[in-house]
CSV table of C-alpha atoms in Angstrom, one decimal:
chain,number,residue,atom,x,y,z
Z,1,MET,CA,12.5,18.9,-27.1
Z,2,SER,CA,10.2,21.2,-25.2
Z,3,THR,CA,9.7,21.1,-21.5
Z,4,ALA,CA,7.8,24.4,-21.4
Z,5,LYS,CA,4.9,24.4,-18.9
Z,6,ALA,CA,1.9,22.8,-20.4
Z,7,GLU,CA,-1.7,24.1,-20.1
Z,8,GLY,CA,-3.6,22.0,-17.7
Z,9,PRO,CA,-2.6,20.0,-14.6
Z,10,VAL,CA,1.1,19.8,-13.5
Z,11,MET,CA,1.7,16.1,-12.6
Z,12,ILE,CA,4.1,13.5,-11.3
Z,13,ASP,CA,3.8,9.9,-12.4
Z,14,ALA,CA,4.2,8.0,-9.1
Z,15,HIS,CA,4.9,4.6,-10.7
Z,16,CYS,CA,6.0,3.6,-14.2
Z,17,HIS,CA,8.5,1.4,-15.9
Z,18,LEU,CA,10.0,3.7,-18.6
Z,19,HIS,CA,13.2,1.5,-18.6
Z,20,PHE,CA,11.3,-1.5,-20.0
Z,21,ALA,CA,12.1,-2.7,-23.6
Z,22,ALA,CA,8.7,-1.4,-24.8
Z,23,PHE,CA,10.2,2.1,-24.8
Z,24,ASP,CA,13.5,1.1,-26.5
Z,25,GLY,CA,14.1,3.5,-29.4
Z,26,GLU,CA,11.4,5.9,-28.3
Z,27,ARG,CA,12.3,6.8,-24.7
Z,28,ASP,CA,13.3,10.3,-25.5
Z,29,GLU,CA,10.1,10.9,-27.5
Z,30,ALA,CA,8.0,9.5,-24.6
Z,31,LEU,CA,9.7,11.9,-22.2
Z,32,ALA,CA,9.0,14.8,-24.5
Z,33,ARG,CA,5.3,13.8,-24.8
Z,34,ALA,CA,5.2,13.6,-21.0
Z,35,ALA,CA,6.8,17.0,-20.5
Z,36,ASP,CA,4.4,18.5,-23.1
Z,37,ALA,CA,1.4,16.9,-21.2
Z,38,GLY,CA,2.5,18.5,-17.9
Z,39,VAL,CA,4.3,15.6,-16.3
Z,40,ARG,CA,7.1,17.1,-14.2
Z,41,GLY,CA,8.5,14.0,-12.6
Z,42,LEU,CA,8.6,10.2,-12.7
Z,43,VAL,CA,9.1,7.4,-10.2
Z,44,VAL,CA,10.5,4.4,-12.1
Z,45,ALA,CA,10.2,1.0,-10.4
Z,46,ASP,CA,12.5,-2.0,-10.8
Z,47,TYR,CA,11.6,-5.5,-11.8
Z,48,ASP,CA,14.8,-7.5,-11.2
Z,49,HIS,CA,18.5,-7.2,-11.8
Z,50,ARG,CA,18.5,-7.7,-15.5
Z,51,LEU,CA,17.4,-4.1,-16.4
Z,52,ARG,CA,18.9,-2.4,-13.3
Z,53,GLY,CA,21.7,-0.8,-15.3
Z,54,ALA,CA,19.2,0.8,-17.7
Z,55,LEU,CA,17.2,1.9,-14.7
Z,56,GLN,CA,20.2,3.6,-13.1
Z,57,HIS,CA,21.0,5.4,-16.3
Z,58,LEU,CA,17.5,6.7,-16.5
Z,59,GLY,CA,17.8,7.9,-12.9
Z,60,GLU,CA,20.6,10.3,-14.0
Z,61,ARG,CA,18.0,12.5,-15.7
Z,62,PRO,CA,16.5,15.4,-13.8
Z,63,GLY,CA,13.1,14.7,-12.4
Z,64,VAL,CA,13.4,11.0,-12.4
Z,65,ALA,CA,13.5,8.9,-9.2
Z,66,VAL,CA,14.5,5.3,-9.4
Z,67,CYS,CA,13.7,2.3,-7.1
Z,68,ALA,CA,15.5,-1.0,-6.8
Z,69,GLY,CA,13.6,-4.2,-6.0
Z,70,VAL,CA,12.5,-7.7,-7.0
Z,71,HIS,CA,8.9,-7.8,-8.4
Z,72,PRO,CA,6.7,-10.7,-7.2
Z,73,TRP,CA,6.3,-11.9,-10.9
Z,74,ALA,CA,10.1,-12.2,-11.1
Z,75,VAL,CA,10.1,-14.1,-7.8
Z,76,ASP,CA,7.7,-16.6,-9.4
Z,77,ALA,CA,10.3,-17.5,-12.0
Z,78,LEU,CA,12.9,-18.3,-9.4
Z,79,GLY,CA,13.5,-21.2,-7.1
Z,80,ALA,CA,14.7,-20.8,-3.5
Z,81,GLU,CA,18.4,-20.8,-4.4
Z,82,ALA,CA,18.0,-18.4,-7.3
Z,83,LEU,CA,15.9,-16.1,-5.1
Z,84,THR,CA,18.8,-15.9,-2.6
Z,85,ARG,CA,21.1,-14.8,-5.4
Z,86,GLU,CA,18.6,-12.2,-6.7
Z,87,LEU,CA,18.2,-10.8,-3.2
Z,88,THR,CA,22.0,-10.6,-2.8
Z,89,LEU,CA,22.2,-8.7,-6.0
Z,90,LEU,CA,19.6,-6.3,-4.7
Z,91,GLU,CA,21.4,-5.7,-1.4
Z,92,GLU,CA,24.6,-5.0,-3.4
Z,93,ALA,CA,22.7,-2.5,-5.6
Z,94,LEU,CA,21.2,-0.7,-2.6
Z,95,ALA,CA,24.6,-0.2,-1.1
Z,96,SER,CA,25.1,2.4,-3.9
Z,97,PRO,CA,23.6,5.8,-3.6
Z,98,GLY,CA,20.9,7.2,-5.9
Z,99,TRP,CA,17.9,4.9,-5.0
Z,100,ALA,CA,14.7,6.7,-4.0
Z,101,ALA,CA,13.0,3.6,-2.7
Z,102,VAL,CA,12.9,-0.2,-2.5
Z,103,GLY,CA,10.5,-1.6,-5.0
Z,104,GLU,CA,8.6,-2.7,-6.7
Z,105,PHE,CA,8.0,-5.8,-4.5
Z,106,GLY,CA,5.1,-7.5,-2.7
Z,107,LEU,CA,2.6,-10.3,-3.2
Z,108,ASP,CA,0.5,-11.4,-6.1
Z,109,PHE,CA,-1.8,-14.3,-5.3
Z,110,VAL,CA,-3.2,-14.4,-8.8
Z,111,ARG,CA,0.2,-15.4,-10.0
Z,112,ALA,CA,1.2,-17.4,-6.9
Z,113,THR,CA,-1.6,-20.0,-6.5
Z,114,ASP,CA,0.0,-22.7,-4.4
Z,115,LYS,CA,1.5,-22.8,-0.9
Z,116,ASP,CA,5.2,-23.0,-2.1
Z,117,ALA,CA,4.9,-20.2,-4.6
Z,118,ARG,CA,3.3,-17.9,-2.0
Z,119,ALA,CA,5.9,-18.8,0.6
Z,120,LEU,CA,8.6,-17.7,-1.8
Z,121,GLN,CA,6.8,-14.4,-2.4
Z,122,LEU,CA,6.5,-13.9,1.3
Z,123,ARG,CA,10.1,-14.6,1.8
Z,124,ALA,CA,11.1,-12.0,-0.8
Z,125,CYS,CA,8.7,-9.5,0.5
Z,126,SER,CA,10.0,-9.8,4.1
Z,127,ALA,CA,13.6,-9.5,3.0
Z,128,GLN,CA,12.9,-6.3,1.0
Z,129,LEU,CA,10.9,-4.8,3.9
Z,130,ARG,CA,14.0,-5.4,6.0
Z,131,MET,CA,16.3,-3.8,3.4
Z,132,ALA,CA,14.1,-0.7,3.3
Z,133,ARG,CA,14.0,-0.4,7.1
Z,134,GLU,CA,17.8,-0.8,7.3
Z,135,ARG,CA,18.4,2.0,4.7
Z,136,GLU,CA,15.4,4.1,5.8
Z,137,LEU,CA,14.0,4.1,2.3
Z,138,PRO,CA,10.3,4.2,1.3
Z,139,VAL,CA,8.8,1.0,-0.1
Z,140,VAL,CA,6.8,0.5,-3.3
Z,141,LEU,CA,4.4,-2.3,-2.7
Z,142,HIS,CA,2.6,-4.5,-5.3
Z,143,ALA,CA,-0.5,-6.3,-3.9
Z,144,VAL,CA,-3.0,-8.3,-5.8
Z,145,ARG,CA,-5.6,-10.4,-4.1
Z,146,CYS,CA,-3.5,-10.7,-1.0
Z,147,HIS,CA,-4.4,-7.6,1.0
Z,148,SER,CA,-5.3,-9.4,4.2
Z,149,THR,CA,-2.0,-11.5,4.1
Z,150,LEU,CA,0.0,-8.4,3.3
Z,151,HIS,CA,-1.6,-6.6,6.2
Z,152,ASP,CA,-0.7,-9.4,8.6
Z,153,LEU,CA,2.9,-9.4,7.3
Z,154,LEU,CA,3.2,-5.7,7.8
Z,155,ARG,CA,1.8,-6.0,11.3
Z,156,ARG,CA,4.5,-8.6,12.1
Z,157,GLU,CA,7.4,-6.8,10.3
Z,158,GLY,CA,6.5,-3.3,11.4
Z,159,PRO,CA,6.3,-0.2,9.2
Z,160,SER,CA,9.1,1.2,7.1
Z,161,PRO,CA,10.3,4.4,8.9
Z,162,ALA,CA,10.3,6.2,5.5
Z,163,GLY,CA,6.8,5.2,4.5
Z,164,GLY,CA,5.9,4.2,1.0
Z,165,ILE,CA,3.1,3.5,-1.4
Z,166,MET,CA,0.6,0.8,-2.2
Z,167,HIS,CA,1.1,1.0,-5.9
Z,168,GLY,CA,-1.9,0.5,-8.3
Z,169,TYR,CA,-4.2,0.0,-5.3
Z,170,SER,CA,-6.7,-2.7,-5.9
Z,171,GLY,CA,-7.9,-3.5,-2.4
Z,172,SER,CA,-11.2,-2.5,-1.0
Z,173,ALA,CA,-12.2,0.9,0.4
Z,174,ARG,CA,-12.5,-0.8,3.8
Z,175,GLN,CA,-8.9,-1.9,3.8
Z,176,VAL,CA,-7.5,1.6,3.0
Z,177,PRO,CA,-7.2,2.6,6.7
Z,178,LEU,CA,-5.2,-0.5,7.5
Z,179,PHE,CA,-2.5,0.4,5.0
Z,180,LEU,CA,-2.5,4.0,6.0
Z,181,MET,CA,-1.9,2.8,9.6
Z,182,HIS,CA,1.2,1.0,8.4
Z,183,GLY,CA,2.6,4.3,7.1
Z,184,LEU,CA,1.7,3.6,3.4
Z,185,ASP,CA,0.2,6.0,1.0
Z,186,ILE,CA,-2.2,5.0,-1.7
Z,187,SER,CA,-1.4,5.3,-5.4
Z,188,VAL,CA,-4.2,5.0,-8.0
Z,189,GLY,CA,-3.8,4.1,-11.6
Z,190,GLY,CA,-5.8,3.3,-14.7
Z,191,ARG,CA,-7.0,-0.1,-13.5
Z,192,LEU,CA,-8.9,1.3,-10.6
Z,193,ALA,CA,-9.9,4.4,-12.5
Z,194,LYS,CA,-11.8,2.2,-15.0
Z,195,HIS,CA,-14.2,1.3,-12.2
Z,196,ALA,CA,-15.9,4.5,-11.2
Z,197,GLU,CA,-17.9,3.3,-8.2
Z,198,LYS,CA,-15.0,1.5,-6.6
Z,199,LEU,CA,-12.6,4.3,-7.5
Z,200,ARG,CA,-14.9,6.8,-5.7
Z,201,ALA,CA,-15.2,4.6,-2.6
Z,202,VAL,CA,-11.4,4.1,-2.4
Z,203,VAL,CA,-10.2,7.6,-2.9
Z,204,GLN,CA,-12.8,9.1,-0.5
Z,205,GLN,CA,-11.0,7.1,2.2
Z,206,VAL,CA,-7.6,8.6,1.4
Z,207,PRO,CA,-6.5,11.8,3.0
Z,208,ALA,CA,-5.4,14.5,0.5
Z,209,ASP,CA,-1.8,14.3,1.6
Z,210,ARG,CA,-1.6,10.5,1.2
Z,211,LEU,CA,-2.8,10.1,-2.4
Z,212,HIS,CA,-0.6,9.6,-5.5
Z,213,LEU,CA,-1.4,9.1,-9.2
Z,214,GLU,CA,0.4,6.7,-11.6
Z,215,THR,CA,0.3,5.2,-15.1
Z,216,ASP,CA,2.1,1.9,-14.4
Z,217,CYS,CA,3.2,2.1,-18.0
Z,218,PRO,CA,3.8,0.4,-20.3
Z,219,ASP,CA,1.2,-2.1,-19.2
Z,220,GLY,CA,-1.1,0.0,-17.1
Z,221,PRO,CA,-4.4,0.7,-18.8
Z,222,VAL,CA,-5.5,4.2,-19.8
Z,223,PRO,CA,-9.0,5.3,-18.5
Z,224,GLY,CA,-11.4,5.7,-21.3
Z,225,ASP,CA,-9.1,4.0,-23.9
Z,226,SER,CA,-9.5,0.4,-24.8
Z,227,GLY,CA,-7.4,0.5,-27.9
Z,228,SER,CA,-3.8,1.4,-26.8
Z,229,GLU,CA,-1.2,-1.4,-26.8
Z,230,ARG,CA,1.1,0.6,-24.6
Z,231,SER,CA,0.6,3.3,-22.1
Z,232,GLU,CA,3.1,6.0,-21.3
Z,233,PRO,CA,3.7,8.8,-18.7
Z,234,ALA,CA,1.8,11.4,-20.8
Z,235,ASP,CA,-1.4,9.3,-20.2
Z,236,LEU,CA,-1.3,10.4,-16.6
Z,237,VAL,CA,-3.6,13.2,-17.5
Z,238,GLU,CA,-6.4,10.7,-18.1
Z,239,VAL,CA,-5.9,9.2,-14.6
Z,240,VAL,CA,-6.0,12.7,-13.1
Z,241,ARG,CA,-9.3,13.5,-14.9
Z,242,ALA,CA,-10.9,10.2,-13.7
Z,243,VAL,CA,-9.8,10.6,-10.1
Z,244,ALA,CA,-10.7,14.3,-10.0
Z,245,ALA,CA,-14.2,13.5,-11.3
Z,246,ALA,CA,-14.6,10.8,-8.5
Z,247,LEU,CA,-13.6,13.4,-5.9
Z,248,GLY,CA,-15.5,16.3,-7.4
Z,249,GLN,CA,-12.3,18.4,-7.6
Z,250,SER,CA,-10.7,20.2,-10.4
Z,251,PRO,CA,-7.9,18.2,-12.2
Z,252,GLU,CA,-5.5,21.1,-11.6
Z,253,ARG,CA,-6.0,21.1,-7.8
Z,254,LEU,CA,-5.9,17.3,-7.5
Z,255,ALA,CA,-2.8,17.0,-9.7
Z,256,ALA,CA,-0.9,19.7,-7.8
Z,257,ARG,CA,-1.7,18.1,-4.4
Z,258,CYS,CA,-0.7,14.6,-5.5
Z,259,ALA,CA,2.4,15.8,-7.3
Z,260,GLU,CA,3.5,17.4,-4.0
Z,261,ASN,CA,2.9,14.2,-2.1
Z,262,THR,CA,5.0,12.2,-4.6
Z,263,ARG,CA,7.7,14.8,-4.7
Z,264,ARG,CA,8.0,14.8,-0.9
Z,265,LEU,CA,7.9,11.0,-0.4
Z,266,PHE,CA,10.6,10.2,-3.1
Z,267,HIS,CA,12.6,13.4,-2.6
Z,268,LEU,CA,12.2,14.6,-6.2
Z,269,ASP,CA,14.0,17.9,-6.1
Z,270,SER,CA,14.3,18.6,-9.8
Z,271,THR,CA,12.0,18.8,-12.8
Z,272,LEU,CA,11.7,16.3,-15.7
Z,273,SER,CA,13.7,17.1,-18.7
Z,274,ALA,CA,13.0,15.5,-22.1
Z,275,ASP,CA,16.6,16.2,-23.3
Z,276,ALA,CA,18.8,13.2,-23.7
């Protein structure tokens, strides 16, 4: 499988889920397509303990950084006692080396609509912020229709010393400086890139050294494509093009700057290989 330098932008996918079952039987092919498209690294985020073994195996590949965490959607399926067990498993996992960050975790108030469900998400989020601080690891935060609540939580808990990203940013342009103040970078994917006016307003608020680009595959949408059932890291080129157009930059310049940001934050010191 070729990993020769592709023509066009050289990129790093700052957030994906390549360990998900959607890629079973085709993971190597997806990696080859990513390499051919110019993707030189991946940050792969956790969901819960059930696929963590597959995630760790994927993290053995060059150019792949892996994160351990409990996604807020996973929290929604747990009661208080089960969440305690899930967080204990996460602490045990983080005691082992090889994790680039804690995540993905956070708040999703589209899913959690009542007081009890939101309280459970807040508990899980606070616990994982603490784990990241104790281990001096970056955080990968999920936030949907909860940005004011998350800002208040971060203000109480304090920033993670190692920083992190607001993955798949969906807040307002006005809220961007609040999260930058907490030491969090902004990562943009296909969902925001499909809305040109909001995309432009958001990315213009982000300093060049605090911006990251992602696919959030397999479920993240691809800009300009309404027919794909599954996205993959190779689709990052479409996110790059959309964000570059919003900023009035060349795709190559933007991709290189964002790739360096992601490489630095997650300590990616090797290059993606499509070889098994």
